[in-house]
């Protein structure tokens, strides 16, 4: 029996990615949508031929799972309510904009015994998923470096350029979860965070992982289009390993995420390698970096003299 999904959100990402791929899925059924704007909710419901709700609790009573596509600070509240109602969760990244919010979502999922999955695009692309599994299994890495150099704020036609939360929080919170979703399973949990800013919304992280492993990660949504890049490489006694070439196919990745969540539920499981626990650990790193950057510059930098 197909898992009955409701979509929470009526924006571009909610409709063009979440709703569209759920409507096309073989193992899921899109049955409802919720939004804060009644006109947008009605239009979205008519487009997909499903029920539209302005009352969240009514929608939660009608579905088995929800796909949440709203700003992260709103997502934390909705996810907590959905989990308490017994709904499985397909979450967007980051799961929240504070560690407290992420902790509340993680605790709600655990208490309810529901399955969760955080849609970090890179983890659901076949070539990258295979690399993460292989590299994590190899172990014995001593360090790594990675980056997502994006162009959302330099491409005027990007559908995400006007996103208020992305403008406010920058690449650290927008792209950090993606890069960390590769780095954490391969290099291990993070114990120490140092950060610095660069051009535009560029941010650089220096991370200390368990066992003395270190990594450097760079995120930006303000690089020139020719400079765009996504990748991670690690090294150790046996040599180096880098992410293979891949196509950033968001829709294909979402389809795979839906398939994996429904398979997790069908198997009677509640855990997944990219579930709310990874989402919470990712937010912990981002929160630590943001707190580091909020300290006075003179306390965290040493000037070089000629």
PDB file of C-alpha atoms in Angstrom, residues 6-232:
ATOM      1  CA  UNK A   6       0.772  15.630   2.482  1.00  0.00           C
ATOM      2  CA  UNK A   7       2.980  18.542   1.400  1.00  0.00           C
ATOM      3  CA  UNK A   8       3.451  21.415   3.833  1.00  0.00           C
ATOM      4  CA  UNK A   9       4.165  24.559   1.830  1.00  0.00           C
ATOM      5  CA  UNK A  10       3.014  26.186  -1.395  1.00  0.00           C
ATOM      6  CA  UNK A  11       6.179  27.866  -2.672  1.00  0.00           C
ATOM      7  CA  UNK A  12       8.296  27.066  -5.728  1.00  0.00           C
ATOM      8  CA  UNK A  13      10.301  24.267  -4.070  1.00  0.00           C
ATOM      9  CA  UNK A  14       7.212  22.724  -2.478  1.00  0.00           C
ATOM     10  CA  UNK A  15       5.332  22.504  -5.769  1.00  0.00           C
ATOM     11  CA  UNK A  16       8.038  21.948  -8.384  1.00  0.00           C
ATOM     12  CA  UNK A  17      10.087  19.449  -6.383  1.00  0.00           C
ATOM     13  CA  UNK A  18       8.225  17.902  -3.448  1.00  0.00           C
ATOM     14  CA  UNK A  19       4.688  17.786  -4.844  1.00  0.00           C
ATOM     15  CA  UNK A  20       5.695  17.051  -8.436  1.00  0.00           C
ATOM     16  CA  UNK A  21       7.904  14.101  -7.522  1.00  0.00           C
ATOM     17  CA  UNK A  22       5.434  12.718  -4.982  1.00  0.00           C
ATOM     18  CA  UNK A  23       2.698  12.863  -7.635  1.00  0.00           C
ATOM     19  CA  UNK A  24       4.939  10.859  -9.992  1.00  0.00           C
ATOM     20  CA  UNK A  25       6.139   8.294  -7.432  1.00  0.00           C
ATOM     21  CA  UNK A  26       5.120   4.648  -7.688  1.00  0.00           C
ATOM     22  CA  UNK A  27       5.407   3.927  -3.965  1.00  0.00           C
ATOM     23  CA  UNK A  28       3.867   7.130  -2.575  1.00  0.00           C
ATOM     24  CA  UNK A  29       0.541   8.880  -3.033  1.00  0.00           C
ATOM     25  CA  UNK A  30       0.183  12.658  -2.864  1.00  0.00           C
ATOM     26  CA  UNK A  31      -3.200  13.309  -1.237  1.00  0.00           C
ATOM     27  CA  UNK A  32      -3.093  16.720   0.433  1.00  0.00           C
ATOM     28  CA  UNK A  33      -1.360  20.086   0.707  1.00  0.00           C
ATOM     29  CA  UNK A  34      -1.283  22.704   3.484  1.00  0.00           C
ATOM     30  CA  UNK A  35      -0.396  26.365   3.234  1.00  0.00           C
ATOM     31  CA  UNK A  36      -0.808  29.616   5.128  1.00  0.00           C
ATOM     32  CA  UNK A  37      -2.186  31.473   2.094  1.00  0.00           C
ATOM     33  CA  UNK A  38      -5.667  30.113   1.233  1.00  0.00           C
ATOM     34  CA  UNK A  39      -5.518  31.260  -2.402  1.00  0.00           C
ATOM     35  CA  UNK A  40      -2.145  29.597  -3.023  1.00  0.00           C
ATOM     36  CA  UNK A  41      -3.274  26.462  -1.220  1.00  0.00           C
ATOM     37  CA  UNK A  42      -6.424  26.185  -3.328  1.00  0.00           C
ATOM     38  CA  UNK A  43      -4.460  26.747  -6.539  1.00  0.00           C
ATOM     39  CA  UNK A  44      -1.895  24.091  -5.615  1.00  0.00           C
ATOM     40  CA  UNK A  45      -4.612  21.610  -4.637  1.00  0.00           C
ATOM     41  CA  UNK A  46      -6.384  22.158  -7.951  1.00  0.00           C
ATOM     42  CA  UNK A  47      -3.149  21.723  -9.906  1.00  0.00           C
ATOM     43  CA  UNK A  48      -2.495  18.286  -8.411  1.00  0.00           C
ATOM     44  CA  UNK A  49      -6.093  17.220  -7.924  1.00  0.00           C
ATOM     45  CA  UNK A  50      -5.718  16.798  -4.156  1.00  0.00           C
ATOM     46  CA  UNK A  51      -7.260  18.208  -0.996  1.00  0.00           C
ATOM     47  CA  UNK A  52      -6.144  21.611   0.238  1.00  0.00           C
ATOM     48  CA  UNK A  53      -6.007  22.409   3.960  1.00  0.00           C
ATOM     49  CA  UNK A  54      -5.600  25.563   6.003  1.00  0.00           C
ATOM     50  CA  UNK A  55      -5.913  23.560   9.239  1.00  0.00           C
ATOM     51  CA  UNK A  56      -2.674  21.655   9.794  1.00  0.00           C
ATOM     52  CA  UNK A  57      -4.113  19.241  12.328  1.00  0.00           C
ATOM     53  CA  UNK A  58      -6.823  18.183   9.880  1.00  0.00           C
ATOM     54  CA  UNK A  59      -4.229  17.406   7.227  1.00  0.00           C
ATOM     55  CA  UNK A  60      -2.070  15.456   9.675  1.00  0.00           C
ATOM     56  CA  UNK A  61      -5.047  13.261  10.519  1.00  0.00           C
ATOM     57  CA  UNK A  62      -5.466  12.337   6.842  1.00  0.00           C
ATOM     58  CA  UNK A  63      -1.904  11.316   5.886  1.00  0.00           C
ATOM     59  CA  UNK A  64       0.832   8.833   6.790  1.00  0.00           C
ATOM     60  CA  UNK A  65       3.729  11.178   6.060  1.00  0.00           C
ATOM     61  CA  UNK A  66       4.500  14.807   5.293  1.00  0.00           C
ATOM     62  CA  UNK A  67       7.024  16.452   2.999  1.00  0.00           C
ATOM     63  CA  UNK A  68       7.942  19.822   4.479  1.00  0.00           C
ATOM     64  CA  UNK A  69       9.030  22.667   2.201  1.00  0.00           C
ATOM     65  CA  UNK A  70       8.885  25.867   4.259  1.00  0.00           C
ATOM     66  CA  UNK A  71      11.601  28.132   5.752  1.00  0.00           C
ATOM     67  CA  UNK A  72      13.731  26.217   8.287  1.00  0.00           C
ATOM     68  CA  UNK A  73      12.546  28.129  11.352  1.00  0.00           C
ATOM     69  CA  UNK A  74       8.939  27.317  10.401  1.00  0.00           C
ATOM     70  CA  UNK A  75       9.857  23.724   9.525  1.00  0.00           C
ATOM     71  CA  UNK A  76      11.024  22.972  13.080  1.00  0.00           C
ATOM     72  CA  UNK A  77       7.602  23.801  14.517  1.00  0.00           C
ATOM     73  CA  UNK A  78       5.649  21.945  11.823  1.00  0.00           C
ATOM     74  CA  UNK A  79       7.890  18.872  11.982  1.00  0.00           C
ATOM     75  CA  UNK A  80       7.484  18.613  15.741  1.00  0.00           C
ATOM     76  CA  UNK A  81       3.693  18.734  15.394  1.00  0.00           C
ATOM     77  CA  UNK A  82       3.676  16.243  12.518  1.00  0.00           C
ATOM     78  CA  UNK A  83       5.845  13.741  14.380  1.00  0.00           C
ATOM     79  CA  UNK A  84       3.632  14.017  17.470  1.00  0.00           C
ATOM     80  CA  UNK A  85       0.669  13.210  15.198  1.00  0.00           C
ATOM     81  CA  UNK A  86       2.428  10.007  14.083  1.00  0.00           C
ATOM     82  CA  UNK A  87       3.490  11.186  10.623  1.00  0.00           C
ATOM     83  CA  UNK A  88       6.757  10.142   8.991  1.00  0.00           C
ATOM     84  CA  UNK A  89       8.878  13.108   7.903  1.00  0.00           C
ATOM     85  CA  UNK A  90      10.563  14.114   4.647  1.00  0.00           C
ATOM     86  CA  UNK A  91      12.455  17.194   5.810  1.00  0.00           C
ATOM     87  CA  UNK A  92      14.337  19.913   3.993  1.00  0.00           C
ATOM     88  CA  UNK A  93      17.746  21.115   5.095  1.00  0.00           C
ATOM     89  CA  UNK A  94      18.596  22.633   7.482  1.00  0.00           C
ATOM     90  CA  UNK A  95      16.061  21.054   9.805  1.00  0.00           C
ATOM     91  CA  UNK A  96      16.048  24.252  11.905  1.00  0.00           C
ATOM     92  CA  UNK A  97      17.921  27.537  12.280  1.00  0.00           C
ATOM     93  CA  UNK A  98      18.936  26.877  15.883  1.00  0.00           C
ATOM     94  CA  UNK A  99      20.326  23.930  17.784  1.00  0.00           C
ATOM     95  CA  UNK A 100      17.384  24.113  20.169  1.00  0.00           C
ATOM     96  CA  UNK A 101      14.969  23.808  17.234  1.00  0.00           C
ATOM     97  CA  UNK A 102      16.870  20.861  15.757  1.00  0.00           C
ATOM     98  CA  UNK A 103      16.953  19.133  19.146  1.00  0.00           C
ATOM     99  CA  UNK A 104      13.192  19.533  19.502  1.00  0.00           C
ATOM    100  CA  UNK A 105      12.586  17.934  16.105  1.00  0.00           C
ATOM    101  CA  UNK A 106      14.971  15.059  16.833  1.00  0.00           C
ATOM    102  CA  UNK A 107      13.373  14.401  20.225  1.00  0.00           C
ATOM    103  CA  UNK A 108       9.865  14.505  18.727  1.00  0.00           C
ATOM    104  CA  UNK A 109      10.834  11.968  16.057  1.00  0.00           C
ATOM    105  CA  UNK A 110      12.368   9.638  18.628  1.00  0.00           C
ATOM    106  CA  UNK A 111       9.411   9.935  21.009  1.00  0.00           C
ATOM    107  CA  UNK A 112       6.876   9.243  18.252  1.00  0.00           C
ATOM    108  CA  UNK A 113       8.829   6.348  16.734  1.00  0.00           C
ATOM    109  CA  UNK A 114       8.386   7.670  13.201  1.00  0.00           C
ATOM    110  CA  UNK A 115      10.832   7.541  10.294  1.00  0.00           C
ATOM    111  CA  UNK A 116      12.570  10.662   9.049  1.00  0.00           C
ATOM    112  CA  UNK A 117      14.768  11.649   6.143  1.00  0.00           C
ATOM    113  CA  UNK A 118      16.506  14.975   5.508  1.00  0.00           C
ATOM    114  CA  UNK A 119      16.717  15.866   1.817  1.00  0.00           C
ATOM    115  CA  UNK A 120      20.388  16.716   1.353  1.00  0.00           C
ATOM    116  CA  UNK A 121      20.484  16.556  -2.439  1.00  0.00           C
ATOM    117  CA  UNK A 122      24.000  15.164  -2.794  1.00  0.00           C
ATOM    118  CA  UNK A 123      23.264  12.124  -0.633  1.00  0.00           C
ATOM    119  CA  UNK A 124      20.565  10.916  -3.040  1.00  0.00           C
ATOM    120  CA  UNK A 125      22.564  11.101  -6.268  1.00  0.00           C
ATOM    121  CA  UNK A 126      23.744   7.542  -7.092  1.00  0.00           C
ATOM    122  CA  UNK A 127      27.383   8.354  -7.825  1.00  0.00           C
ATOM    123  CA  UNK A 128      27.833  10.388  -4.649  1.00  0.00           C
ATOM    124  CA  UNK A 129      25.864   7.959  -2.471  1.00  0.00           C
ATOM    125  CA  UNK A 130      28.145   5.135  -3.627  1.00  0.00           C
ATOM    126  CA  UNK A 131      31.241   7.241  -2.931  1.00  0.00           C
ATOM    127  CA  UNK A 132      30.099   8.122   0.600  1.00  0.00           C
ATOM    128  CA  UNK A 133      29.447   4.462   1.384  1.00  0.00           C
ATOM    129  CA  UNK A 134      32.827   3.395   0.004  1.00  0.00           C
ATOM    130  CA  UNK A 135      34.801   6.199   1.658  1.00  0.00           C
ATOM    131  CA  UNK A 136      33.058   5.791   5.010  1.00  0.00           C
ATOM    132  CA  UNK A 137      33.760   2.062   4.908  1.00  0.00           C
ATOM    133  CA  UNK A 138      37.431   2.570   4.061  1.00  0.00           C
ATOM    134  CA  UNK A 139      38.038   4.762   7.114  1.00  0.00           C
ATOM    135  CA  UNK A 140      41.512   5.694   8.361  1.00  0.00           C
ATOM    136  CA  UNK A 141      41.247   9.165   6.821  1.00  0.00           C
ATOM    137  CA  UNK A 142      43.349  11.933   8.338  1.00  0.00           C
ATOM    138  CA  UNK A 143      41.784  14.967   6.684  1.00  0.00           C
ATOM    139  CA  UNK A 144      39.708  16.383   3.905  1.00  0.00           C
ATOM    140  CA  UNK A 145      38.597  19.511   2.114  1.00  0.00           C
ATOM    141  CA  UNK A 146      35.377  20.294   0.337  1.00  0.00           C
ATOM    142  CA  UNK A 147      33.273  23.095  -1.101  1.00  0.00           C
ATOM    143  CA  UNK A 148      29.974  24.084  -2.595  1.00  0.00           C
ATOM    144  CA  UNK A 149      30.587  27.264  -4.552  1.00  0.00           C
ATOM    145  CA  UNK A 150      27.147  28.278  -5.761  1.00  0.00           C
ATOM    146  CA  UNK A 151      25.663  31.083  -7.837  1.00  0.00           C
ATOM    147  CA  UNK A 152      22.140  31.624  -6.458  1.00  0.00           C
ATOM    148  CA  UNK A 153      22.850  35.268  -5.615  1.00  0.00           C
ATOM    149  CA  UNK A 154      24.774  35.974  -8.822  1.00  0.00           C
ATOM    150  CA  UNK A 155      22.161  34.531 -11.188  1.00  0.00           C
ATOM    151  CA  UNK A 156      19.220  36.968 -11.432  1.00  0.00           C
ATOM    152  CA  UNK A 157      16.858  34.296 -12.778  1.00  0.00           C
ATOM    153  CA  UNK A 158      17.422  31.857  -9.896  1.00  0.00           C
ATOM    154  CA  UNK A 159      14.087  30.948  -8.248  1.00  0.00           C
ATOM    155  CA  UNK A 160      15.878  30.960  -4.881  1.00  0.00           C
ATOM    156  CA  UNK A 161      17.536  34.383  -5.124  1.00  0.00           C
ATOM    157  CA  UNK A 162      14.666  36.136  -3.369  1.00  0.00           C
ATOM    158  CA  UNK A 163      14.412  33.680  -0.477  1.00  0.00           C
ATOM    159  CA  UNK A 164      14.394  35.812   2.720  1.00  0.00           C
ATOM    160  CA  UNK A 165      15.939  33.157   4.946  1.00  0.00           C
ATOM    161  CA  UNK A 166      18.739  32.476   2.431  1.00  0.00           C
ATOM    162  CA  UNK A 167      19.469  36.205   2.244  1.00  0.00           C
ATOM    163  CA  UNK A 168      19.562  36.421   6.025  1.00  0.00           C
ATOM    164  CA  UNK A 169      21.562  33.265   6.778  1.00  0.00           C
ATOM    165  CA  UNK A 170      23.733  32.957   3.659  1.00  0.00           C
ATOM    166  CA  UNK A 171      25.645  30.002   2.297  1.00  0.00           C
ATOM    167  CA  UNK A 172      26.634  28.746   5.753  1.00  0.00           C
ATOM    168  CA  UNK A 173      23.086  27.580   6.469  1.00  0.00           C
ATOM    169  CA  UNK A 174      21.958  27.046   2.876  1.00  0.00           C
ATOM    170  CA  UNK A 175      24.875  24.982   1.554  1.00  0.00           C
ATOM    171  CA  UNK A 176      26.598  23.907   4.760  1.00  0.00           C
ATOM    172  CA  UNK A 177      24.157  21.022   5.328  1.00  0.00           C
ATOM    173  CA  UNK A 178      24.884  19.630   1.864  1.00  0.00           C
ATOM    174  CA  UNK A 179      28.666  19.594   2.275  1.00  0.00           C
ATOM    175  CA  UNK A 180      28.449  18.333   5.856  1.00  0.00           C
ATOM    176  CA  UNK A 181      26.149  15.506   4.734  1.00  0.00           C
ATOM    177  CA  UNK A 182      29.166  14.171   2.813  1.00  0.00           C
ATOM    178  CA  UNK A 183      31.885  15.042   5.319  1.00  0.00           C
ATOM    179  CA  UNK A 184      30.336  13.809   8.577  1.00  0.00           C
ATOM    180  CA  UNK A 185      29.707  10.162   7.601  1.00  0.00           C
ATOM    181  CA  UNK A 186      33.169   9.902   6.027  1.00  0.00           C
ATOM    182  CA  UNK A 187      35.327  11.845   8.521  1.00  0.00           C
ATOM    183  CA  UNK A 188      33.297  11.427  11.695  1.00  0.00           C
ATOM    184  CA  UNK A 189      31.571  13.690  14.242  1.00  0.00           C
ATOM    185  CA  UNK A 190      32.818  17.245  14.717  1.00  0.00           C
ATOM    186  CA  UNK A 191      34.232  18.327  18.076  1.00  0.00           C
ATOM    187  CA  UNK A 192      35.651  21.764  17.270  1.00  0.00           C
ATOM    188  CA  UNK A 193      34.703  24.523  14.816  1.00  0.00           C
ATOM    189  CA  UNK A 194      36.620  27.566  13.588  1.00  0.00           C
ATOM    190  CA  UNK A 195      35.206  29.859  10.902  1.00  0.00           C
ATOM    191  CA  UNK A 196      36.016  32.876   8.756  1.00  0.00           C
ATOM    192  CA  UNK A 197      34.162  34.894   6.146  1.00  0.00           C
ATOM    193  CA  UNK A 198      35.163  35.873   2.617  1.00  0.00           C
ATOM    194  CA  UNK A 199      33.745  37.591  -0.448  1.00  0.00           C
ATOM    195  CA  UNK A 200      29.972  38.032  -0.421  1.00  0.00           C
ATOM    196  CA  UNK A 201      28.383  35.344   1.723  1.00  0.00           C
ATOM    197  CA  UNK A 202      31.416  33.052   1.487  1.00  0.00           C
ATOM    198  CA  UNK A 203      32.293  31.240   4.705  1.00  0.00           C
ATOM    199  CA  UNK A 204      35.205  28.926   5.474  1.00  0.00           C
ATOM    200  CA  UNK A 205      35.072  26.261   8.189  1.00  0.00           C
ATOM    201  CA  UNK A 206      37.994  24.453   9.808  1.00  0.00           C
ATOM    202  CA  UNK A 207      36.642  21.413  11.610  1.00  0.00           C
ATOM    203  CA  UNK A 208      38.209  19.124  14.164  1.00  0.00           C
ATOM    204  CA  UNK A 209      36.649  15.663  13.977  1.00  0.00           C
ATOM    205  CA  UNK A 210      36.981  12.827  16.482  1.00  0.00           C
ATOM    206  CA  UNK A 211      40.298  11.001  16.503  1.00  0.00           C
ATOM    207  CA  UNK A 212      42.347  14.005  15.391  1.00  0.00           C
ATOM    208  CA  UNK A 213      40.917  14.171  11.866  1.00  0.00           C
ATOM    209  CA  UNK A 214      40.538  17.681  10.425  1.00  0.00           C
ATOM    210  CA  UNK A 215      38.788  19.203   7.432  1.00  0.00           C
ATOM    211  CA  UNK A 216      38.241  22.521   5.692  1.00  0.00           C
ATOM    212  CA  UNK A 217      34.921  23.331   4.021  1.00  0.00           C
ATOM    213  CA  UNK A 218      33.959  26.388   1.989  1.00  0.00           C
ATOM    214  CA  UNK A 219      30.450  27.491   1.063  1.00  0.00           C
ATOM    215  CA  UNK A 220      29.305  30.410  -1.069  1.00  0.00           C
ATOM    216  CA  UNK A 221      26.269  31.461  -3.093  1.00  0.00           C
ATOM    217  CA  UNK A 222      28.014  34.520  -4.515  1.00  0.00           C
ATOM    218  CA  UNK A 223      30.751  33.149  -6.773  1.00  0.00           C
ATOM    219  CA  UNK A 224      30.868  34.011 -10.502  1.00  0.00           C
ATOM    220  CA  UNK A 225      29.158  31.373 -12.623  1.00  0.00           C
ATOM    221  CA  UNK A 226      32.451  30.069 -14.144  1.00  0.00           C
ATOM    222  CA  UNK A 227      33.767  29.421 -10.608  1.00  0.00           C
ATOM    223  CA  UNK A 228      30.894  27.154  -9.525  1.00  0.00           C
ATOM    224  CA  UNK A 229      32.089  23.899  -7.962  1.00  0.00           C
ATOM    225  CA  UNK A 230      30.889  21.097  -5.680  1.00  0.00           C
ATOM    226  CA  UNK A 231      33.102  18.391  -4.238  1.00  0.00           C
ATOM    227  CA  UNK A 232      34.887  16.760  -1.318  1.00  0.00           C
TER     228      UNK A 232
END
